[in-house]
């Protein structure tokens, strides 16, 4: 692309560094910002800049936070005996958006993946053991991807805490609501039959 | 979406105001910026902010510019007798990227579209007439969208300058290079047969 303005070119190049943004999309964004009032553009750049400079990571669960300890860990109404182990911030947002979970979280920062050079030292596993040992955690709910890496990570963490009195569970796998049986993969379908639920249970979930 | 950080939430909301960016994509961008060094994020916000505050519009052709008159209008090597009339900045970038055009441009800022409330007063048409009248323009090359609005705009401009000694042309319509005949629409195909070229001409274009 040939630009007649260095200022536009610089802004387009910066946008094009973002994930999934090509030059054409970047140009569309820059031209859109060019049409807006300077106040609106200042609000955009200030929000981004402040976010990067001031956001912290919670000392307890490693989630993003505006303070040293995040809102969720600090909330006295939440069940501190339950900790949901997830990979990253996006998983927390997804689970929080269900408004059905009232425990705390622990963000591993990834899952074990030797091919990508991610071993136990790269993940927040030692702090998880410390929470289980010293902070009254009774249940670890593993909410990791249903992949070999996810299962390996669950197995590794289970071994790390096997001397401690903690209950380890994983989120249920099965046919999604609204999912069609015939399109479900064999493994999920087989597992959902093996782990079938009594009808009472099903009704109470629906209510 | 439920966020555990107001700072993240603000940045996501600002990104989500950009065209074609939903909340999930915005979150992906924010988390990507969060992973980068503060220096890189500062470079991003500074480029965007500087662009919005300092970019100007060329007094001659209305293109974006770093100075009062843009690089293209100021370039002594370009043919000032030819002016290519386009809708917006994106069209200039597309034509400049071909590296085949050596004249100047004139950006209308849109095309006539009564349904969207865009009449002649909303477009840069009076300055175009002034250029033709007082600055030695010999040819106006109309490079507008092949739509009813585009054709109306061409017709309107032609009438506005019909008392002046200027030659008006439009870019060629036809089958695109690499295009398959059978998939071309009837109007384009009919026109490309009616406006067929002598084979000499074709060979010289290919060379």
Short mmCIF file of C-alpha atoms in Angstrom, two decimals:
data_model
loop_
_atom_site.label_atom_id
_atom_site.label_comp_id
_atom_site.label_asym_id
_atom_site.label_seq_id
_atom_site.Cartn_x
_atom_site.Cartn_y
_atom_site.Cartn_z
CA UNK A 1 0.00 0.00 0.00
CA UNK A 2 1.20 3.48 -0.92
CA UNK A 3 0.12 6.23 1.48
CA UNK A 4 0.28 9.95 0.87
CA UNK A 5 0.59 10.65 4.61
CA UNK A 6 3.26 9.31 6.95
CA UNK A 7 0.95 9.92 9.92
CA UNK A 8 -1.75 7.69 8.41
CA UNK A 9 0.83 5.10 7.41
CA UNK A 10 2.27 4.90 10.95
CA UNK A 11 -1.18 4.47 12.50
CA UNK A 12 -2.14 1.79 9.95
CA UNK A 13 1.11 -0.10 10.61
CA UNK A 14 0.48 -0.04 14.36
CA UNK A 15 -3.07 -1.38 13.96
CA UNK A 16 -1.82 -4.06 11.58
CA UNK A 17 0.34 -5.48 14.40
CA UNK A 18 -2.80 -6.52 16.28
CA UNK A 19 -3.89 -10.17 15.93
CA UNK A 20 -6.05 -10.92 12.89
CA UNK A 21 -5.81 -7.37 11.52
CA UNK A 22 -4.47 -6.98 7.98
CA UNK A 23 -3.45 -3.74 6.29
CA UNK A 24 -6.88 -3.18 4.71
CA UNK A 25 -8.77 -3.63 7.98
CA UNK A 26 -6.20 -1.44 9.75
CA UNK A 27 -6.77 1.30 7.17
CA UNK A 28 -10.53 1.04 7.65
CA UNK A 29 -10.08 1.53 11.41
CA UNK A 30 -7.72 4.47 10.97
CA UNK A 31 -10.09 6.21 8.53
CA UNK A 32 -12.94 5.61 10.96
CA UNK A 33 -10.93 7.20 13.79
CA UNK A 34 -10.06 10.08 11.49
CA UNK A 35 -13.77 10.84 11.11
CA UNK A 36 -14.35 10.99 14.86
CA UNK A 37 -13.94 14.00 17.14
CA UNK A 38 -10.51 14.36 18.72
CA UNK A 39 -12.18 13.84 22.12
CA UNK A 40 -13.41 10.40 21.11
CA UNK A 41 -10.00 9.41 19.76
CA UNK A 42 -8.37 10.68 22.97
CA UNK A 43 -10.80 8.53 24.97
CA UNK A 44 -9.72 5.52 22.88
CA UNK A 45 -5.97 6.06 23.23
CA UNK A 46 -6.25 6.97 26.93
CA UNK A 47 -8.25 3.83 27.72
CA UNK A 48 -5.69 1.64 25.96
CA UNK A 49 -2.71 3.40 27.50
CA UNK A 50 -4.14 3.44 31.04
CA UNK A 51 -5.09 -0.23 30.73
CA UNK A 52 -1.56 -1.26 29.81
CA UNK A 53 0.16 0.93 32.40
CA UNK A 54 -2.13 0.42 35.38
CA UNK A 55 -3.65 -3.04 35.14
CA UNK A 56 -2.23 -5.50 37.69
CA UNK A 57 -2.38 -9.23 38.15
CA UNK A 58 -4.11 -10.51 41.29
CA UNK A 59 -1.57 -11.89 43.78
CA UNK A 60 -3.94 -14.70 44.71
CA UNK A 61 -5.49 -15.99 41.48
CA UNK A 62 -3.35 -14.26 38.77
CA UNK A 63 -6.42 -12.73 37.10
CA UNK A 64 -6.21 -9.19 35.72
CA UNK A 65 -7.14 -6.73 38.41
CA UNK A 66 -7.31 -3.02 39.16
CA UNK A 67 -5.82 -3.64 42.64
CA UNK A 68 -3.29 -6.06 44.18
CA UNK A 69 -6.07 -8.55 44.90
CA UNK A 70 -8.89 -8.81 42.35
CA UNK A 71 -12.58 -8.08 42.93
CA UNK A 72 -13.49 -11.75 42.81
CA UNK A 73 -10.94 -12.87 45.43
CA UNK A 74 -11.87 -9.87 47.59
CA UNK A 75 -15.63 -10.46 47.43
CA UNK A 76 -16.79 -11.71 50.89
CA UNK A 77 -19.92 -13.18 49.30
CA UNK A 78 -17.97 -15.75 47.28
CA UNK A 79 -17.22 -19.31 48.36
CA UNK A 80 -13.49 -19.44 49.14
CA UNK A 81 -13.52 -23.22 49.53
CA UNK A 82 -14.13 -23.69 45.78
CA UNK A 83 -11.46 -22.82 43.23
CA UNK A 84 -12.06 -23.16 39.49
CA UNK A 85 -8.79 -23.81 37.66
CA UNK A 86 -8.72 -22.20 34.18
CA UNK A 87 -6.22 -21.43 31.49
CA UNK A 88 -6.65 -17.69 31.03
CA UNK A 89 -8.64 -14.49 31.44
CA UNK A 90 -11.04 -15.33 28.61
CA UNK A 91 -12.17 -18.46 30.47
CA UNK A 92 -12.91 -16.41 33.60
CA UNK A 93 -14.98 -13.96 31.55
CA UNK A 94 -16.90 -16.85 29.94
CA UNK A 95 -17.68 -18.52 33.29
CA UNK A 96 -18.51 -15.23 35.05
CA UNK A 97 -20.90 -14.39 32.22
CA UNK A 98 -22.97 -17.49 33.08
CA UNK A 99 -23.62 -15.94 36.55
CA UNK A 100 -23.88 -19.49 37.93
CA UNK A 101 -20.54 -19.88 39.67
CA UNK A 102 -19.87 -18.36 43.07
CA UNK A 103 -16.40 -19.67 43.97
CA UNK A 104 -12.96 -18.30 43.22
CA UNK A 105 -10.59 -18.89 40.27
CA UNK A 106 -7.00 -19.82 39.63
CA UNK A 107 -5.45 -18.86 36.29
CA UNK A 108 -2.69 -21.18 35.18
CA UNK A 109 -1.58 -18.84 32.40
CA UNK A 110 -1.67 -21.71 29.87
CA UNK A 111 -1.69 -25.49 29.80
CA UNK A 112 1.16 -27.99 29.72
CA UNK A 113 2.45 -28.24 26.17
CA UNK A 114 6.00 -29.58 25.85
CA UNK A 115 6.01 -28.95 22.09
CA UNK A 116 5.49 -25.23 22.72
CA UNK A 117 8.05 -25.24 25.55
CA UNK A 118 5.40 -24.84 28.24
CA UNK A 119 6.30 -26.94 31.26
CA UNK A 120 5.07 -26.76 34.89
CA UNK A 121 7.50 -23.90 35.67
CA UNK A 122 5.82 -21.67 33.10
CA UNK A 123 2.40 -22.14 34.75
CA UNK A 124 1.01 -20.86 38.05
CA UNK A 125 0.98 -24.30 39.70
CA UNK A 126 3.11 -23.71 42.82
CA UNK A 127 0.84 -20.87 43.92
CA UNK A 128 -2.14 -23.18 43.39
CA UNK A 129 -0.63 -25.80 45.72
CA UNK A 130 -0.02 -23.05 48.27
CA UNK A 131 -3.66 -21.96 48.10
CA UNK A 132 -4.86 -25.54 48.63
CA UNK A 133 -2.42 -26.13 51.50
CA UNK A 134 -2.84 -22.89 53.42
CA UNK A 135 -6.11 -21.22 52.47
CA UNK A 136 -8.88 -23.72 53.11
CA UNK A 137 -9.60 -24.80 49.53
CA UNK A 138 -11.81 -27.87 49.58
CA UNK A 139 -12.52 -28.36 45.88
CA UNK A 140 -10.57 -27.73 42.70
CA UNK A 141 -12.88 -27.58 39.68
CA UNK A 142 -10.80 -28.23 36.58
CA UNK A 143 -12.23 -26.18 33.68
CA UNK A 144 -9.56 -26.83 31.03
CA UNK A 145 -9.86 -27.56 27.30
CA UNK A 146 -10.93 -31.16 26.52
CA UNK A 147 -7.64 -31.90 24.74
CA UNK A 148 -4.66 -34.14 25.47
CA UNK A 149 -2.80 -31.10 26.85
CA UNK A 150 -5.76 -30.21 29.06
CA UNK A 151 -6.04 -33.77 30.41
CA UNK A 152 -2.26 -33.91 31.00
CA UNK A 153 -2.43 -30.68 32.96
CA UNK A 154 -5.32 -31.97 35.09
CA UNK A 155 -3.38 -35.17 35.80
CA UNK A 156 -0.21 -33.24 36.68
CA UNK A 157 -2.01 -30.90 39.08
CA UNK A 158 -3.85 -33.82 40.70
CA UNK A 159 -0.49 -35.46 41.45
CA UNK A 160 0.92 -32.21 42.85
CA UNK A 161 -1.84 -31.97 45.45
CA UNK A 162 -2.50 -35.67 46.11
CA UNK A 163 -1.11 -35.41 49.70
CA UNK A 164 -3.59 -32.64 50.51
CA UNK A 165 -7.26 -33.08 51.54
CA UNK A 166 -8.79 -31.53 48.42
CA UNK A 167 -11.54 -32.83 46.18
CA UNK A 168 -10.76 -32.60 42.44
CA UNK A 169 -13.59 -32.40 39.91
CA UNK A 170 -13.82 -31.50 36.23
CA UNK A 171 -16.59 -29.70 34.41
CA UNK A 172 -19.13 -32.02 32.75
CA UNK A 173 -18.60 -33.05 29.13
CA UNK A 174 -21.67 -33.94 27.11
CA UNK A 175 -24.10 -32.85 24.45
CA UNK A 176 -24.54 -29.09 24.50
CA UNK A 177 -27.99 -27.56 24.98
CA UNK A 178 -29.51 -27.11 21.54
CA UNK A 179 -26.96 -29.57 20.11
CA UNK A 180 -28.13 -32.24 17.67
CA UNK A 181 -27.29 -35.82 18.67
CA UNK A 182 -26.42 -36.86 15.13
CA UNK A 183 -23.75 -34.17 14.82
CA UNK A 184 -22.03 -34.89 18.16
CA UNK A 185 -18.61 -36.54 17.89
CA UNK A 186 -18.41 -40.19 18.97
CA UNK A 187 -16.25 -39.57 22.03
CA UNK A 188 -18.57 -36.94 23.48
CA UNK A 189 -21.65 -39.01 22.72
CA UNK A 190 -20.14 -42.19 24.22
CA UNK A 191 -19.09 -40.29 27.33
CA UNK A 192 -22.44 -38.61 27.74
CA UNK A 193 -24.14 -42.03 27.71
CA UNK A 194 -21.63 -43.54 30.13
CA UNK A 195 -22.02 -40.57 32.49
CA UNK A 196 -25.81 -40.34 32.12
CA UNK A 197 -27.78 -38.49 34.80
CA UNK A 198 -30.91 -39.53 36.71
CA UNK A 199 -33.95 -37.68 35.35
CA UNK A 200 -34.53 -35.82 38.67
CA UNK A 201 -31.16 -34.26 38.28
CA UNK A 202 -31.96 -33.24 34.71
CA UNK A 203 -35.23 -31.61 35.71
CA UNK A 204 -33.59 -29.64 38.52
CA UNK A 205 -30.97 -28.36 36.09
CA UNK A 206 -33.67 -27.15 33.74
CA UNK A 207 -35.55 -25.29 36.46
CA UNK B 1 -19.44 -10.00 29.24
CA UNK B 2 -18.47 -9.70 32.89
CA UNK B 3 -14.98 -8.30 33.51
CA UNK B 4 -13.04 -8.38 36.75
CA UNK B 5 -11.13 -5.21 35.80
CA UNK B 6 -12.63 -1.84 34.94
CA UNK B 7 -9.44 -0.91 33.08
CA UNK B 8 -9.76 -3.92 30.78
CA UNK B 9 -13.47 -3.30 30.35
CA UNK B 10 -12.93 0.33 29.31
CA UNK B 11 -10.29 -0.62 26.75
CA UNK B 12 -12.49 -3.41 25.33
CA UNK B 13 -15.44 -1.03 25.02
CA UNK B 14 -13.32 1.51 23.17
CA UNK B 15 -12.04 -1.10 20.70
CA UNK B 16 -15.58 -2.40 20.20
CA UNK B 17 -16.58 1.04 18.84
CA UNK B 18 -14.36 0.48 15.79
CA UNK B 19 -16.06 -0.77 12.61
CA UNK B 20 -16.52 -4.53 12.39
CA UNK B 21 -15.07 -5.15 15.86
CA UNK B 22 -17.29 -7.07 18.29
CA UNK B 23 -16.72 -7.52 22.02
CA UNK B 24 -14.85 -10.82 21.60
CA UNK B 25 -12.45 -9.48 18.98
CA UNK B 26 -11.94 -6.35 21.07
CA UNK B 27 -11.05 -8.51 24.07
CA UNK B 28 -8.56 -10.48 21.98
CA UNK B 29 -6.86 -7.23 20.94
CA UNK B 30 -6.75 -5.88 24.48
CA UNK B 31 -5.25 -9.11 25.84
CA UNK B 32 -2.68 -9.03 23.04
CA UNK B 33 -1.71 -5.44 23.95
CA UNK B 34 -1.55 -6.49 27.60
CA UNK B 35 1.14 -9.02 26.69
CA UNK B 36 3.29 -6.44 24.91
CA UNK B 37 5.92 -4.17 26.47
CA UNK B 38 4.64 -0.79 27.60
CA UNK B 39 6.93 0.80 24.98
CA UNK B 40 5.13 -1.01 22.17
CA UNK B 41 1.72 -0.03 23.51
CA UNK B 42 2.90 3.58 23.84
CA UNK B 43 4.02 3.48 20.20
CA UNK B 44 0.53 2.28 19.24
CA UNK B 45 -1.40 4.92 21.21
CA UNK B 46 0.99 7.71 20.17
CA UNK B 47 0.71 6.84 16.48
CA UNK B 48 -3.09 6.88 16.69
CA UNK B 49 -3.23 10.07 18.73
CA UNK B 50 -0.70 11.94 16.59
CA UNK B 51 -2.48 10.83 13.43
CA UNK B 52 -5.81 12.23 14.62
CA UNK B 53 -4.40 15.48 15.97
CA UNK B 54 -1.91 16.34 13.24
CA UNK B 55 -3.19 14.95 9.97
CA UNK B 56 -4.46 17.60 7.57
CA UNK B 57 -6.49 17.58 4.40
CA UNK B 58 -4.78 18.85 1.25
CA UNK B 59 -6.15 22.26 0.26
CA UNK B 60 -5.97 21.31 -3.42
CA UNK B 61 -7.22 17.72 -3.71
CA UNK B 62 -8.73 17.07 -0.22
CA UNK B 63 -6.55 13.98 0.32
CA UNK B 64 -5.08 13.31 3.78
CA UNK B 65 -1.75 15.03 4.10
CA UNK B 66 1.00 15.84 6.59
CA UNK B 67 1.22 19.41 5.23
CA UNK B 68 -1.23 21.99 3.84
CA UNK B 69 -0.68 20.63 0.33
CA UNK B 70 -0.16 16.87 -0.05
CA UNK B 71 2.92 15.10 -1.40
CA UNK B 72 1.15 14.16 -4.61
CA UNK B 73 -0.03 17.69 -5.46
CA UNK B 74 3.43 19.02 -4.50
CA UNK B 75 5.37 16.54 -6.61
CA UNK B 76 6.86 18.43 -9.60
CA UNK B 77 7.26 15.11 -11.47
CA UNK B 78 3.51 14.54 -11.72
CA UNK B 79 1.29 15.56 -14.60
CA UNK B 80 -0.83 18.46 -13.34
CA UNK B 81 -3.01 18.46 -16.48
CA UNK B 82 -4.58 15.10 -15.48
CA UNK B 83 -6.89 14.84 -12.48
CA UNK B 84 -8.38 11.53 -11.38
CA UNK B 85 -11.71 12.08 -9.62
CA UNK B 86 -12.30 9.53 -6.82
CA UNK B 87 -14.63 9.04 -3.91
CA UNK B 88 -12.23 8.72 -0.99
CA UNK B 89 -8.75 8.05 0.43
CA UNK B 90 -9.00 4.29 -0.09
CA UNK B 91 -9.41 4.79 -3.84
CA UNK B 92 -6.24 6.94 -3.97
CA UNK B 93 -4.30 4.25 -2.10
CA UNK B 94 -5.59 1.57 -4.51
CA UNK B 95 -4.65 3.57 -7.62
CA UNK B 96 -1.27 4.68 -6.21
CA UNK B 97 -0.48 1.04 -5.41
CA UNK B 98 -0.69 0.19 -9.14
CA UNK B 99 2.23 2.62 -9.75
CA UNK B 100 0.79 3.25 -13.21
CA UNK B 101 -0.82 6.67 -12.77
CA UNK B 102 1.21 9.85 -12.75
CA UNK B 103 -1.42 12.59 -12.60
CA UNK B 104 -3.11 14.26 -9.64
CA UNK B 105 -6.32 13.39 -7.75
CA UNK B 106 -9.47 15.05 -6.58
CA UNK B 107 -11.36 13.47 -3.66
CA UNK B 108 -15.08 14.14 -3.74
CA UNK B 109 -15.57 12.82 -0.19
CA UNK B 110 -18.41 10.55 -1.34
CA UNK B 111 -20.80 10.20 -4.27
CA UNK B 112 -24.23 11.70 -4.87
CA UNK B 113 -26.80 9.71 -2.94
CA UNK B 114 -30.06 11.56 -2.23
CA UNK B 115 -31.36 8.68 -0.09
CA UNK B 116 -28.40 9.14 2.29
CA UNK B 117 -28.80 12.93 2.18
CA UNK B 118 -25.62 13.43 0.13
CA UNK B 119 -26.18 16.19 -2.41
CA UNK B 120 -23.66 18.26 -4.41
CA UNK B 121 -23.08 20.61 -1.44
CA UNK B 122 -21.74 17.73 0.67
CA UNK B 123 -19.13 16.86 -1.98
CA UNK B 124 -15.97 18.71 -3.07
CA UNK B 125 -17.37 19.68 -6.46
CA UNK B 126 -16.99 23.48 -6.41
CA UNK B 127 -13.25 23.17 -5.72
CA UNK B 128 -13.02 20.72 -8.64
CA UNK B 129 -14.59 23.26 -10.99
CA UNK B 130 -12.13 25.87 -9.69
CA UNK B 131 -9.19 23.57 -10.44
CA UNK B 132 -10.41 22.95 -13.97
CA UNK B 133 -11.07 26.64 -14.57
CA UNK B 134 -7.91 28.15 -13.08
CA UNK B 135 -5.18 25.50 -12.86
CA UNK B 136 -4.69 24.10 -16.34
CA UNK B 137 -6.49 20.77 -15.93
CA UNK B 138 -6.99 19.19 -19.36
CA UNK B 139 -8.50 15.81 -18.44
CA UNK B 140 -10.78 14.61 -15.65
CA UNK B 141 -10.55 10.82 -15.28
CA UNK B 142 -13.67 9.64 -13.48
CA UNK B 143 -12.78 6.66 -11.27
CA UNK B 144 -16.06 6.20 -9.40
CA UNK B 145 -17.98 3.04 -8.46
CA UNK B 146 -19.89 1.49 -11.41
CA UNK B 147 -23.26 2.08 -9.73
CA UNK B 148 -26.24 4.30 -10.43
CA UNK B 149 -24.92 6.76 -7.83
CA UNK B 150 -21.48 6.74 -9.46
CA UNK B 151 -22.93 7.33 -12.92
CA UNK B 152 -25.17 10.12 -11.60
CA UNK B 153 -22.16 11.79 -10.01
CA UNK B 154 -20.18 11.58 -13.27
CA UNK B 155 -23.11 13.07 -15.18
CA UNK B 156 -23.53 15.87 -12.61
CA UNK B 157 -19.84 16.82 -12.69
CA UNK B 158 -19.78 16.71 -16.49
CA UNK B 159 -22.62 19.24 -16.55
CA UNK B 160 -20.87 21.48 -14.01
CA UNK B 161 -17.79 21.83 -16.21
CA UNK B 162 -19.42 21.65 -19.67
CA UNK B 163 -18.54 25.31 -20.39
CA UNK B 164 -14.82 24.64 -19.72
CA UNK B 165 -12.30 23.15 -22.18
CA UNK B 166 -11.72 19.88 -20.30
CA UNK B 167 -11.78 16.32 -21.59
CA UNK B 168 -13.80 13.90 -19.40
CA UNK B 169 -13.01 10.19 -19.45
CA UNK B 170 -13.95 7.24 -17.23
CA UNK B 171 -11.85 4.23 -16.27
CA UNK B 172 -12.45 1.19 -18.51
CA UNK B 173 -15.06 -1.37 -17.46
CA UNK B 174 -14.57 -4.94 -18.62
CA UNK B 175 -13.59 -8.45 -17.70
CA UNK B 176 -10.91 -8.39 -15.00
CA UNK B 177 -7.55 -10.09 -15.60
CA UNK B 178 -7.88 -13.68 -14.43
CA UNK B 179 -11.69 -13.38 -14.53
CA UNK B 180 -13.74 -16.18 -16.09
CA UNK B 181 -16.08 -15.16 -18.91
CA UNK B 182 -18.87 -17.43 -17.76
CA UNK B 183 -19.03 -15.79 -14.33
CA UNK B 184 -19.05 -12.19 -15.59
CA UNK B 185 -22.36 -10.35 -15.22
CA UNK B 186 -24.29 -9.67 -18.41
CA UNK B 187 -23.88 -5.91 -18.31
CA UNK B 188 -20.11 -6.03 -17.96
CA UNK B 189 -19.80 -8.70 -20.63
CA UNK B 190 -22.07 -6.85 -23.07
CA UNK B 191 -20.14 -3.62 -22.49
CA UNK B 192 -16.76 -5.30 -22.87
CA UNK B 193 -17.84 -6.64 -26.27
CA UNK B 194 -19.28 -3.29 -27.38
CA UNK B 195 -16.09 -1.50 -26.27
CA UNK B 196 -13.73 -4.16 -27.69
CA UNK B 197 -10.07 -3.18 -28.29
CA UNK B 198 -7.86 -3.74 -31.35
CA UNK B 199 -5.42 -6.60 -30.68
CA UNK B 200 -2.37 -4.26 -30.93
CA UNK B 201 -3.70 -2.31 -28.04
CA UNK B 202 -4.18 -5.51 -26.03
CA UNK B 203 -0.62 -6.68 -26.64
CA UNK B 204 0.84 -3.34 -25.64
CA UNK B 205 -1.12 -3.44 -22.36
CA UNK B 206 0.25 -6.89 -21.59
CA UNK B 207 3.86 -5.88 -22.19
#
